[in-house]
mmCIF file of C-alpha atoms in Angstrom:
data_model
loop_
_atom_site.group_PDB
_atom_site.id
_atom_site.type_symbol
_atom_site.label_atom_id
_atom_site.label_comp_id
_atom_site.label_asym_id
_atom_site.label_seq_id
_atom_site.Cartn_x
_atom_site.Cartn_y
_atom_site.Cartn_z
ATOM 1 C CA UNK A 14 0.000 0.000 0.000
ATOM 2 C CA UNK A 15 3.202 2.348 -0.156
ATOM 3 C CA UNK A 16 3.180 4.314 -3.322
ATOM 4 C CA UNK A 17 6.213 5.917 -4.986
ATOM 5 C CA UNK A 18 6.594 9.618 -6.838
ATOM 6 C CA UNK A 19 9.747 10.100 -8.506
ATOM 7 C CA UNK A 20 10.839 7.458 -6.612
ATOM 8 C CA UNK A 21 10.549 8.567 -2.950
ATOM 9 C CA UNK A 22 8.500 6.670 -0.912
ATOM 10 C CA UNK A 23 5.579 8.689 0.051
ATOM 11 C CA UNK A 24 3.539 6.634 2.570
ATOM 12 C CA UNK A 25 0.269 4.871 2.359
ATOM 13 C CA UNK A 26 -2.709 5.369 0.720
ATOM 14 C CA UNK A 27 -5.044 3.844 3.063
ATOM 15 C CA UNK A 28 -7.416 6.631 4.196
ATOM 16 C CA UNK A 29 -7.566 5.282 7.876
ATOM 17 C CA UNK A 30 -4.132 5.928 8.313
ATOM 18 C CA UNK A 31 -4.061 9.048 7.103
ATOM 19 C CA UNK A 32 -6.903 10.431 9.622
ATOM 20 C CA UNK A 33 -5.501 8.958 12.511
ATOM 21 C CA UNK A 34 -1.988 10.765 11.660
ATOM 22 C CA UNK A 35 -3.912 14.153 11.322
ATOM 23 C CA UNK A 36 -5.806 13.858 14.125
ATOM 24 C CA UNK A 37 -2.674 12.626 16.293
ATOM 25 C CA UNK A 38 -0.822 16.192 14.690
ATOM 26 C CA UNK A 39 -0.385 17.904 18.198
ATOM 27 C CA UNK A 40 -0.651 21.449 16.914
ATOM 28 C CA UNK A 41 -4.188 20.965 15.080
ATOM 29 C CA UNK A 42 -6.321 22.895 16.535
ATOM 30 C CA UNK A 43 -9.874 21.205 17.279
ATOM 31 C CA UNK A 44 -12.006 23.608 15.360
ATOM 32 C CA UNK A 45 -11.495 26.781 13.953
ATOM 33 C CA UNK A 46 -11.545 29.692 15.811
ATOM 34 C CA UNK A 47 -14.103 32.554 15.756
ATOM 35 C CA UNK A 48 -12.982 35.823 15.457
ATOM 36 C CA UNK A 49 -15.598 38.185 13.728
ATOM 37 C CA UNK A 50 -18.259 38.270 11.613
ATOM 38 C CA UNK A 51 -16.710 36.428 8.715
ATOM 39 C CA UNK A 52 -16.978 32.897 10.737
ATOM 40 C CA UNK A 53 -20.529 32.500 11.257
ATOM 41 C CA UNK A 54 -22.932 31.913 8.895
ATOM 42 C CA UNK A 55 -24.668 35.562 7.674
ATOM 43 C CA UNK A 56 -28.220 34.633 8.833
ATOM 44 C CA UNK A 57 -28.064 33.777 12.428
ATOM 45 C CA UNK A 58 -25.393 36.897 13.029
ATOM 46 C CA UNK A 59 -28.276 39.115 10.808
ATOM 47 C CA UNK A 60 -31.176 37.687 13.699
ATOM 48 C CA UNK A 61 -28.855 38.118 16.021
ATOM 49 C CA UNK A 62 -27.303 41.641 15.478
ATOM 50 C CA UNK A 63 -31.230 42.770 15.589
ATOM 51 C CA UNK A 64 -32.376 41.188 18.333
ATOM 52 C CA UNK A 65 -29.141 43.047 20.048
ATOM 53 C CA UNK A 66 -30.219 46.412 18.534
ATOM 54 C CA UNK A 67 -33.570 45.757 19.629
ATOM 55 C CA UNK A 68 -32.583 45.171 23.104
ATOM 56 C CA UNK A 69 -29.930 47.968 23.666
ATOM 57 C CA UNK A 70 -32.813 50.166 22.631
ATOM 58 C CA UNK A 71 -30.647 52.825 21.546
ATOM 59 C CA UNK A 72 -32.045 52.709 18.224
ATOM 60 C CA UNK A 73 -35.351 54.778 17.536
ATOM 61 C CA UNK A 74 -37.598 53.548 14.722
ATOM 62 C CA UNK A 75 -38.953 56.265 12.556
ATOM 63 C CA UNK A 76 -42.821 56.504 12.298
ATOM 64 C CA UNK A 77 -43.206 56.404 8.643
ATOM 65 C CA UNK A 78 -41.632 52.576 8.651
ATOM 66 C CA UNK A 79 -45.511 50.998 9.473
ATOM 67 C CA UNK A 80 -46.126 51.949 5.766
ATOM 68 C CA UNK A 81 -43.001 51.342 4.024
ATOM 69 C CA UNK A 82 -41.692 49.403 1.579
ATOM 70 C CA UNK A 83 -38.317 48.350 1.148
ATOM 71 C CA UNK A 84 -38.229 48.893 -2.284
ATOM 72 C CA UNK A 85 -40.442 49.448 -5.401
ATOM 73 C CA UNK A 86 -39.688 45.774 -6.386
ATOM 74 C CA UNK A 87 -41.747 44.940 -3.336
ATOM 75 C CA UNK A 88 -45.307 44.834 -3.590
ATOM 76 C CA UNK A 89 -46.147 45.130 0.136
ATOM 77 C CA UNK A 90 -44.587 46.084 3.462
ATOM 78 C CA UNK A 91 -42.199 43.386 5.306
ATOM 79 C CA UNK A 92 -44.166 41.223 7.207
ATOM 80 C CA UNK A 93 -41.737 41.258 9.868
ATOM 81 C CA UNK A 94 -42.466 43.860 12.651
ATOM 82 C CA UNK A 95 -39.237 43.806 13.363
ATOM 83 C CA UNK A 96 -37.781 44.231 10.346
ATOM 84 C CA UNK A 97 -35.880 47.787 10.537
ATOM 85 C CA UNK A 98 -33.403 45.968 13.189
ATOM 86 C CA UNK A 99 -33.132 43.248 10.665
ATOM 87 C CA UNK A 100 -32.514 45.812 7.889
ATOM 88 C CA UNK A 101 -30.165 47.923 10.067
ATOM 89 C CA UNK A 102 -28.339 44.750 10.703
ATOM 90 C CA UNK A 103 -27.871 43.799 7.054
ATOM 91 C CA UNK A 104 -26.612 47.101 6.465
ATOM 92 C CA UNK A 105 -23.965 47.111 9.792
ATOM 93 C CA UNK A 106 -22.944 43.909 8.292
ATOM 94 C CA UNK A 107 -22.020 45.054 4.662
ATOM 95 C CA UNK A 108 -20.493 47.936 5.633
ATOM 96 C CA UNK A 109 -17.885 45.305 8.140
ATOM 97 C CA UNK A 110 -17.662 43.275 5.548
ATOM 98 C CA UNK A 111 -16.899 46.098 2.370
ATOM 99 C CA UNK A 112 -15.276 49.168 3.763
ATOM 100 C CA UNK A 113 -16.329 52.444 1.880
ATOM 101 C CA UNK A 114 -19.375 51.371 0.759
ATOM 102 C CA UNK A 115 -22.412 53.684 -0.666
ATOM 103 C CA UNK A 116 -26.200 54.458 -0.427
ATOM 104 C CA UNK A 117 -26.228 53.376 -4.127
ATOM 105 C CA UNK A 118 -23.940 50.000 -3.664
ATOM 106 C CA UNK A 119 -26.116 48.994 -0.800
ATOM 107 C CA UNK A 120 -29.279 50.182 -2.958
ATOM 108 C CA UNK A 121 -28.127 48.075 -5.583
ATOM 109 C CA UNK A 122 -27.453 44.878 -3.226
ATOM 110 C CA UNK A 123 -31.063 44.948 -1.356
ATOM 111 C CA UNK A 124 -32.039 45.640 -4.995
ATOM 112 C CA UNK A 125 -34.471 42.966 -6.750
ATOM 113 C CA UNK A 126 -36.573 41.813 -9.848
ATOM 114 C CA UNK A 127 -39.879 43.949 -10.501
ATOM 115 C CA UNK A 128 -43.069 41.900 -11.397
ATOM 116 C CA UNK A 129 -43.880 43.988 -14.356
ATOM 117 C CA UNK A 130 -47.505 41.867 -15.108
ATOM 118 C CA UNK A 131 -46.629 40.337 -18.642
ATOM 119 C CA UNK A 132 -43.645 42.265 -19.496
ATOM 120 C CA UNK A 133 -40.277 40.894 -18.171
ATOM 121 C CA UNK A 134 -38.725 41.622 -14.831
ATOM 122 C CA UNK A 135 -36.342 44.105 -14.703
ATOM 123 C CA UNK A 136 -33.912 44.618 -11.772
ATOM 124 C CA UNK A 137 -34.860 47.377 -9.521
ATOM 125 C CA UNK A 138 -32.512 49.224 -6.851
ATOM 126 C CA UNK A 139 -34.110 49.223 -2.680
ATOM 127 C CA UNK A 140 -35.394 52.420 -1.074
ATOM 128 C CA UNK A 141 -32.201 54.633 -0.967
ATOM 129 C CA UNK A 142 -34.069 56.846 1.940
ATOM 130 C CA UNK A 143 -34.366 53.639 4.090
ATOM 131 C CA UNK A 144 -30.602 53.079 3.427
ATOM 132 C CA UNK A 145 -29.746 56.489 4.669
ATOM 133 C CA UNK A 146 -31.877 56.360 7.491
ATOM 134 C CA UNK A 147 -30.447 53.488 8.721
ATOM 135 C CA UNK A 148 -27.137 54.387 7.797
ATOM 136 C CA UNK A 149 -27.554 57.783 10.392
ATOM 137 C CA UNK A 150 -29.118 55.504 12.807
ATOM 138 C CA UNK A 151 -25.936 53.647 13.003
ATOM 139 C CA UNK A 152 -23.939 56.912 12.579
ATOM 140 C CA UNK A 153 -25.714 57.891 15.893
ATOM 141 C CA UNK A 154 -24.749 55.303 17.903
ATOM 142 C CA UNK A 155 -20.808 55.742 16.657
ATOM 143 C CA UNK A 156 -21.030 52.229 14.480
ATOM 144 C CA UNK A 157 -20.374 54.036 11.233
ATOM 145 C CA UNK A 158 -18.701 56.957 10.009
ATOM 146 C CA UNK A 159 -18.461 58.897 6.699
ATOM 147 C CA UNK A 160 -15.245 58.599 4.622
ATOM 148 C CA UNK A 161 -14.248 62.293 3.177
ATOM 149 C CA UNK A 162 -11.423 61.599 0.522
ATOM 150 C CA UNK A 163 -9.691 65.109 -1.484
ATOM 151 C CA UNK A 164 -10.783 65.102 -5.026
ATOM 152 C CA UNK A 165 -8.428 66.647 -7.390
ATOM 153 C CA UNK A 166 -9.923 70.187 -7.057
ATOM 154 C CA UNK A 167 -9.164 70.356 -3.335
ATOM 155 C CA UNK A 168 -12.269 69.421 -2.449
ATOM 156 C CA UNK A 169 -13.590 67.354 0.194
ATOM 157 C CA UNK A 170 -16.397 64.637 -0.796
ATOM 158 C CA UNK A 171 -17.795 61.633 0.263
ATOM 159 C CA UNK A 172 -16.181 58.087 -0.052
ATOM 160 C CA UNK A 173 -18.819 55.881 1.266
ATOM 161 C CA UNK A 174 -19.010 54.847 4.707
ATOM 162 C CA UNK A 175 -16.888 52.574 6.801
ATOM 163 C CA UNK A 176 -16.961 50.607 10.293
ATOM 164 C CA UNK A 177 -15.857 52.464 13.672
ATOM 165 C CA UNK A 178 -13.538 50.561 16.204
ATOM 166 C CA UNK A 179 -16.622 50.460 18.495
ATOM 167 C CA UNK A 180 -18.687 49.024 15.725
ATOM 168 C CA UNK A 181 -16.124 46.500 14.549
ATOM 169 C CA UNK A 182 -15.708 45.271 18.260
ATOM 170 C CA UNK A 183 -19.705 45.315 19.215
ATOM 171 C CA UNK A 184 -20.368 43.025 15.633
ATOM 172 C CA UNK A 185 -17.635 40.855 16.639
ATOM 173 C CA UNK A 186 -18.522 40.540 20.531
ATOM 174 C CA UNK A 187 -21.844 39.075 18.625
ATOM 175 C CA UNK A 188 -20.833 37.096 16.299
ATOM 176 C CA UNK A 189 -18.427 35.281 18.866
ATOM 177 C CA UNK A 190 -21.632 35.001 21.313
ATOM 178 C CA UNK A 191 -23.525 33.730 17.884
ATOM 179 C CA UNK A 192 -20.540 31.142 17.207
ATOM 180 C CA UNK A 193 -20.465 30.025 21.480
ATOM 181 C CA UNK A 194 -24.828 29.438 21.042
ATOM 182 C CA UNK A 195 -23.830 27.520 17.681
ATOM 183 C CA UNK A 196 -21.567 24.533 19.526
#
């Protein structure tokens, strides 16, 4: 069962073997370590995040959000009542995950097809006021922050926005509780 490459012995093929020697390696760790939000799977940190933001209760809800939609690809409101912590969530997550991103990137990731009755669907961007809302909510509460780059006129603008140390260490403090619940 010893098999040869360019004529050095390489050991044995048998499969058995082979686990037993890996799991003998005294170095391996047992399972992967969880570190931030990238480790656990996106839906349970998403519940989780906005059952958190819920709780803290330092996020206030706007009024207007009983009769909104999400997007005009949406033909009625979410059914979730909860779901402007489950939004904001989504939205803290993306920005973790892609540093100096937009209202119009994020528009055009909650985006979706339009039922257009017998014409084809076309692809339609979310509610870029939602986006921003959420995105101040989270400004608020020192999450995110704006990203002013110098254009080439001197000028300041906009570069998206990007997570705060307090942010990146409250969605990680989560996703590690997530990833404890998990095993």
């Amino acid at each position: 069962s010893t098999y040869y490459s360019n004529g050095v012995i390489c050991g044995s093929l048998d499969s058995t073997n082979t686990a037993s020697v890996m799991a003998a390696y005294e170095g391996a760790p047992e399972a992967p370590l969880v570190t931030g939000v990238k480790d656990v799977h996106p839906e349970t940190f998403i519940k989780a995040y906005a059952a958190f933001l819920k709780k803290s209760g330092k996020v206030t809800v706007p009024a207007w959000t009983e009769y909104a939609k999400t997007g005009v690809h949406k033909e009625l409101e979410p059914s979730n009542p909860d779901w402007y912590f489950v939004r904001m969530a989504a939205v803290a997550r993306k920005v973790y995950l892609r540093p100096r991103i937009g209202v119009g990137a994020l528009a055009h990731w909650f985006g979706g097809p339009k039922n257009r009755g017998c014409a084809p669907q076309r692809f339609q961007k979310a509610a870029k006021g939602l986006l921003r809302s959420v995105l101040t909510q989270l400004d608020k509460n020192g999450l995110v922050e704006t990203v002013v780059m110098e254009n080439s006129d001197g000028k300041k603008v906009s570069a998206g926005r990007a997570i705060t140390a307090k942010g990146q260490a409250e969605l990680d403090r989560v996703a590690r509780s997530v990833a404890a619940v998990e095993e």
